[in-house]
Amino acid sequence: MIKIADMNHSGLRYEGPIYRPPSEANSLLVQATVGCPHNRCTFCMVYKKGPKFRVRPVNEIKEDLLWAHRNLSDSVQTVFFPSGNTIVMKTDDLVEIFRYTQKLFPDIKRITIYGSSQYIVKKGLKDMKKIAQAGLSRIHVGLESGDDIVLKRVKKGSTKATQIKAGTIVKKAGIELSEYVILGLGGKERSKQHVKGTIDALNEIDPDFIRLRTFLPKINTPILDVIKTGNFVILSPHEILKETYDLIDGLHVQSTVMSDHYTNYIQIQGQLPMNKKRMLDDITLAMERDDSSFRRMYIGTA
Ligand code: SF4
């Protein structure tokens, strides 16, 4: 039995950069883990300078939840538990914090975390079902690409097969699945394979949400060093739009497509399959614009 002892802190505690999906902008953020246990993706700068990964003690997480219950209760409708891979927590601990969340906030609409495919596969269907029953309603997974060579080059830590397996487990467990795709992640050289592999993986998984991001190099990332050597050539806006068109065109899923991110050249959103034509028409229209009319290329700092 965990004792909620220390309620003297004056607010929610947080360590490291605050990073959450845009769809969790209005959520209560209660940190369950610090940093990312993988922390090797070459395109990701979020935790490259720390903090080192660790799981917060369950009693501390519960203290923060209790503080939120006492101080913010009326405004809490959804809860997101950062940081970069909360799925790695022990199943029993996840069950405990999700059950406690439901107890404190009985009208909660959604509990969400991030989770990479390799860790979801490691948990397996039985544990993922337990976690779902305890209250986890949505998980955000970085598919990034369905091409094994791209996944290996960016050190994602998972293969296309792992990504498909993880997605299938999440869906079977009854948890909403949000998959991220990074357009342009294969550079010019692997653009075609990147799109083809991603279509294949998404068609197998059929996630609830497909969230599009466009590759933008960030400071302090290993991929930026590769770009400087000339071994990775960044796609132009038109090339990105062509990848987007081919990707949407190749999907046979029931997913909602969203491009809710500043990195994208255009914002497209729709439900597949019914809005496919409209989304493709939007992309075709954008392709009539000159490259210079889109956001400039720069090195991201956040
Ligand atoms: S992209 Fe996700 S899994 Fe990869 S290093 Fe960043 S936080 Fe970790």
Coordinates of C-alpha atoms and ligand atoms in Angstrom, one line a residue:
M1 CA 0.0 0.0 0.0
I2 CA 1.5 3.3 -1.0
K3 CA 1.2 6.2 1.5
I4 CA 0.5 9.6 0.1
A5 CA 2.8 11.4 2.5
D6 CA 4.2 14.5 1.0
M7 CA 1.6 16.9 0.0
N8 CA 3.6 20.0 0.9
H9 CA 4.8 20.7 -2.6
S10 CA 3.2 23.7 -4.1
G11 CA 2.4 22.4 -7.6
L12 CA 3.0 19.7 -10.2
R13 CA 6.6 18.7 -10.4
Y14 CA 8.3 18.4 -13.8
E15 CA 11.8 17.5 -14.8
G16 CA 13.3 18.0 -18.3
P17 CA 11.6 19.4 -21.5
I18 CA 7.9 19.4 -21.6
Y19 CA 6.9 17.4 -24.7
R20 CA 3.4 16.3 -25.5
P21 CA 1.2 15.7 -28.5
P22 CA -0.7 18.8 -29.7
S23 CA -3.9 17.0 -29.1
E24 CA -3.0 17.0 -25.4
A25 CA -2.6 20.8 -25.1
N26 CA -5.5 21.0 -22.6
S27 CA -4.6 17.9 -20.7
L28 CA -3.4 17.6 -17.2
L29 CA 0.3 16.6 -17.5
V30 CA 1.6 14.4 -14.7
Q31 CA 5.1 13.1 -15.3
A32 CA 5.4 9.4 -14.9
T33 CA 8.8 9.0 -16.4
V34 CA 11.7 11.3 -17.0
G35 CA 13.6 11.4 -20.4
C36 CA 13.5 8.6 -22.9
P37 CA 14.9 5.0 -22.4
H38 CA 15.8 4.8 -26.0
N39 CA 17.1 8.3 -26.7
R40 CA 18.9 7.2 -29.9
C41 CA 16.7 8.4 -32.7
T42 CA 19.0 10.5 -34.9
F43 CA 16.3 13.1 -35.8
C44 CA 15.1 13.7 -32.2
M45 CA 16.6 16.4 -30.0
V46 CA 14.2 16.3 -27.1
Y47 CA 16.2 14.5 -24.5
K48 CA 19.7 14.4 -26.2
K49 CA 21.0 16.8 -23.6
G50 CA 19.2 14.9 -20.7
P51 CA 17.8 14.3 -18.3
K52 CA 18.8 10.7 -18.1
F53 CA 15.9 8.3 -18.2
R54 CA 14.2 7.2 -15.0
V55 CA 10.8 6.1 -13.9
R56 CA 9.3 8.2 -11.1
P57 CA 8.2 6.4 -7.9
V58 CA 4.5 5.6 -8.0
N59 CA 3.9 7.4 -4.7
E60 CA 5.3 10.6 -6.2
I61 CA 3.1 10.3 -9.3
K62 CA 0.1 9.7 -7.0
E63 CA 1.0 12.7 -4.9
D64 CA 1.0 14.9 -8.1
L65 CA -2.4 13.4 -9.1
L66 CA -3.8 14.1 -5.7
W67 CA -2.5 17.7 -5.8
A68 CA -4.2 18.2 -9.2
H69 CA -7.4 16.6 -7.8
R70 CA -7.4 19.1 -4.9
N71 CA -6.4 22.2 -6.9
L72 CA -7.5 21.7 -10.6
S73 CA -10.2 19.1 -10.4
D74 CA -12.9 21.1 -12.2
S75 CA -10.7 21.7 -15.3
V76 CA -9.3 18.2 -15.7
Q77 CA -11.0 16.3 -18.6
T78 CA -8.0 14.4 -20.0
V79 CA -4.7 13.3 -18.5
F80 CA -1.4 12.8 -20.3
F81 CA 1.5 11.1 -18.6
P82 CA 4.9 12.2 -20.0
S83 CA 7.7 11.7 -20.8
G84 CA 9.0 9.9 -23.9
N85 CA 8.1 6.3 -23.3
T86 CA 5.9 5.9 -20.3
I87 CA 4.9 2.5 -21.6
V88 CA 8.2 1.0 -20.2
M89 CA 6.9 1.4 -16.6
K90 CA 6.1 -1.9 -14.9
T91 CA 2.6 -3.1 -15.9
D92 CA 1.5 -3.2 -12.2
D93 CA 2.6 0.4 -11.7
L94 CA 0.9 1.6 -14.8
V95 CA -2.3 -0.1 -13.7
E96 CA -2.0 1.5 -10.2
I97 CA -1.6 5.1 -11.5
F98 CA -4.3 4.7 -14.1
R99 CA -6.8 3.2 -11.6
Y100 CA -5.9 6.0 -9.1
T101 CA -6.5 8.6 -11.9
Q102 CA -9.9 7.1 -12.6
K103 CA -10.7 7.1 -8.9
L104 CA -9.8 10.8 -8.4
F105 CA -11.3 11.9 -11.7
P106 CA -14.3 9.6 -12.3
D107 CA -15.5 11.7 -15.3
I108 CA -12.2 11.7 -17.1
K109 CA -12.5 11.4 -20.9
R110 CA -9.0 10.1 -21.8
I111 CA -5.7 8.9 -20.4
T112 CA -2.8 9.0 -22.8
I113 CA 0.9 8.1 -23.0
Y114 CA 3.7 7.8 -25.5
G115 CA 5.0 4.3 -26.3
S116 CA 7.5 3.0 -28.8
S117 CA 6.8 -0.2 -30.7
Q118 CA 9.6 -2.2 -29.3
Y119 CA 8.4 -1.7 -25.7
I120 CA 4.8 -2.4 -26.6
V121 CA 5.8 -5.7 -28.2
K122 CA 7.9 -6.5 -25.1
K123 CA 4.8 -5.9 -22.9
G124 CA 2.6 -8.2 -25.1
L125 CA -1.1 -8.4 -25.5
K126 CA -1.9 -9.8 -22.1
D127 CA -0.3 -6.8 -20.3
M128 CA -1.6 -4.3 -22.7
K129 CA -5.1 -5.5 -22.1
K130 CA -4.5 -5.1 -18.3
I131 CA -3.3 -1.6 -18.9
A132 CA -6.3 -0.8 -21.1
Q133 CA -8.7 -2.2 -18.5
A134 CA -7.0 0.1 -15.9
G135 CA -7.9 3.1 -17.9
L136 CA -5.3 3.8 -20.6
S137 CA -7.4 5.0 -23.6
R138 CA -4.9 6.2 -26.1
I139 CA -1.2 5.6 -27.0
H140 CA 0.9 7.7 -29.4
V141 CA 3.5 5.7 -31.3
G142 CA 6.3 6.9 -33.5
L143 CA 6.1 4.8 -36.6
E144 CA 8.1 7.4 -38.5
S145 CA 8.7 5.1 -41.5
G146 CA 7.7 1.6 -42.7
D147 CA 11.0 1.2 -44.5
D148 CA 13.5 -1.0 -42.6
I149 CA 16.5 0.8 -44.0
V150 CA 15.2 4.2 -43.0
L151 CA 14.3 2.9 -39.5
K152 CA 17.8 1.4 -39.1
R153 CA 19.5 4.6 -40.3
V154 CA 17.5 6.8 -37.9
K155 CA 18.1 4.3 -35.1
K156 CA 14.5 4.0 -34.3
G157 CA 15.1 0.7 -32.4
S158 CA 12.3 -1.1 -34.3
T159 CA 11.7 -2.7 -37.6
K160 CA 8.6 -2.6 -39.9
A161 CA 7.6 -6.0 -38.5
T162 CA 7.9 -4.7 -34.9
Q163 CA 5.9 -1.6 -35.7
I164 CA 3.1 -3.7 -37.3
K165 CA 3.1 -6.2 -34.4
A166 CA 3.0 -3.3 -31.8
G167 CA 0.1 -1.6 -33.7
T168 CA -1.8 -4.8 -33.9
I169 CA -1.4 -5.5 -30.1
V170 CA -2.5 -2.0 -29.2
K171 CA -5.7 -2.3 -31.3
K172 CA -6.4 -5.8 -30.0
A173 CA -6.1 -4.5 -26.5
G174 CA -8.8 -1.9 -27.2
I175 CA -6.6 1.2 -26.9
E176 CA -6.9 4.0 -29.4
L177 CA -3.8 4.2 -31.6
S178 CA -2.1 7.3 -33.0
E179 CA 0.8 6.6 -35.4
Y180 CA 3.2 9.3 -36.4
V181 CA 4.8 9.5 -39.8
I182 CA 7.7 11.7 -40.7
L183 CA 7.5 12.8 -44.3
G184 CA 10.9 13.1 -46.0
L185 CA 12.7 10.9 -43.4
G186 CA 14.3 8.8 -46.1
G187 CA 15.8 11.9 -47.8
K188 CA 15.9 12.0 -51.6
E189 CA 17.6 8.6 -51.8
R190 CA 14.9 6.5 -50.1
S191 CA 11.8 8.6 -50.7
K192 CA 10.0 6.0 -52.7
Q193 CA 10.8 3.1 -50.4
H194 CA 10.0 5.3 -47.4
V195 CA 6.5 6.0 -48.8
K196 CA 5.9 2.4 -50.0
G197 CA 7.0 0.8 -46.6
T198 CA 4.9 3.3 -44.7
I199 CA 1.8 2.6 -46.8
D200 CA 2.3 -1.2 -46.2
A201 CA 2.7 -0.8 -42.5
L202 CA -0.2 1.6 -42.0
N203 CA -2.5 -0.6 -44.2
E204 CA -1.6 -3.6 -41.9
I205 CA -2.1 -1.7 -38.7
D206 CA -5.1 0.5 -39.6
P207 CA -4.6 2.9 -36.7
D208 CA -7.2 5.3 -35.4
F209 CA -5.1 8.3 -36.2
I210 CA -2.3 8.9 -38.6
R211 CA -0.4 12.1 -37.7
L212 CA 1.9 13.6 -40.4
R213 CA 5.0 15.5 -39.6
T214 CA 7.6 16.8 -42.1
F215 CA 11.3 16.2 -41.5
L216 CA 13.0 19.3 -40.2
P217 CA 16.6 19.0 -39.0
K218 CA 17.1 20.0 -35.4
I219 CA 20.2 21.2 -33.6
N220 CA 22.2 18.7 -31.5
T221 CA 20.9 15.7 -33.6
P222 CA 23.1 13.1 -35.3
I223 CA 21.1 13.4 -38.5
L224 CA 22.2 17.0 -38.9
D225 CA 25.8 15.9 -39.0
V226 CA 24.9 13.4 -41.8
I227 CA 23.1 16.2 -43.7
K228 CA 26.3 18.3 -43.5
T229 CA 28.3 15.5 -45.1
G230 CA 25.9 15.5 -48.1
N231 CA 24.8 11.9 -47.4
F232 CA 21.3 12.9 -46.6
V233 CA 19.5 15.3 -49.0
I234 CA 16.4 17.1 -47.6
L235 CA 13.3 17.0 -49.8
S236 CA 11.9 20.2 -51.3
P237 CA 8.3 21.3 -50.5
H238 CA 7.1 19.8 -53.8
E239 CA 8.8 16.5 -53.1
I240 CA 7.3 16.4 -49.6
L241 CA 3.8 17.1 -51.1
K242 CA 4.4 14.3 -53.6
E243 CA 5.2 11.9 -50.7
T244 CA 2.1 13.1 -48.9
Y245 CA -0.1 12.5 -52.0
D246 CA 1.3 9.0 -52.7
L247 CA 1.0 8.1 -49.1
I248 CA -2.7 9.1 -48.8
D249 CA -3.5 7.6 -52.2
G250 CA -2.0 4.3 -51.2
L251 CA -3.9 3.9 -47.8
H252 CA -6.8 1.5 -47.4
V253 CA -7.6 2.2 -43.8
Q254 CA -10.3 3.7 -41.7
S255 CA -8.0 6.2 -40.0
T256 CA -8.3 9.9 -39.3
V257 CA -5.4 11.8 -41.0
M258 CA -4.1 14.8 -39.2
S259 CA -1.2 17.1 -39.9
D260 CA -1.4 19.1 -36.7
H261 CA 2.1 20.3 -36.7
Y262 CA 4.2 23.4 -37.5
T263 CA 6.7 21.4 -39.6
N264 CA 4.1 20.6 -42.3
Y265 CA 3.9 22.7 -45.5
I266 CA 0.1 22.4 -45.7
Q267 CA -2.4 21.3 -43.1
I268 CA -4.6 18.4 -44.3
Q269 CA -7.1 16.6 -42.2
G270 CA -9.8 14.1 -43.0
Q271 CA -11.3 10.7 -42.4
L272 CA -10.3 7.8 -44.6
P273 CA -11.6 6.5 -46.9
M274 CA -14.4 9.1 -47.3
N275 CA -12.3 12.2 -47.4
K276 CA -9.5 10.8 -49.5
K277 CA -10.4 12.6 -52.7
R278 CA -10.7 15.9 -50.9
M279 CA -7.3 15.5 -49.2
L280 CA -5.7 14.5 -52.5
D281 CA -7.3 17.6 -54.2
D282 CA -5.9 19.8 -51.5
I283 CA -2.4 18.4 -52.1
T284 CA -2.7 18.8 -55.8
L285 CA -3.8 22.4 -55.4
A286 CA -0.8 23.1 -53.1
M287 CA 1.5 21.5 -55.7
E288 CA 0.6 24.3 -58.1
R289 CA 2.3 26.8 -55.8
D290 CA 5.9 27.7 -56.1
D291 CA 8.4 26.1 -53.6
S292 CA 9.2 29.6 -52.4
S293 CA 5.7 30.2 -51.1
F294 CA 6.0 27.5 -48.4
R295 CA 7.7 27.9 -45.1
R296 CA 11.5 28.3 -45.3
M297 CA 13.9 25.5 -44.5
Y298 CA 15.7 26.0 -41.3
I299 CA 17.3 24.2 -38.4
G300 CA 14.8 23.7 -35.6
T301 CA 15.7 24.6 -32.0
A302 CA 12.7 23.2 -30.3
Ligands
SF4_1 S1 11.8 10.0 -31.0 FE1 10.8 9.2 -29.2 S2 11.8 7.2 -28.9 FE2 13.1 8.4 -30.3 S3 14.6 9.3 -28.9 FE3 13.0 10.8 -29.2 S4 11.6 10.5 -27.5 FE4 12.9 8.7 -27.6

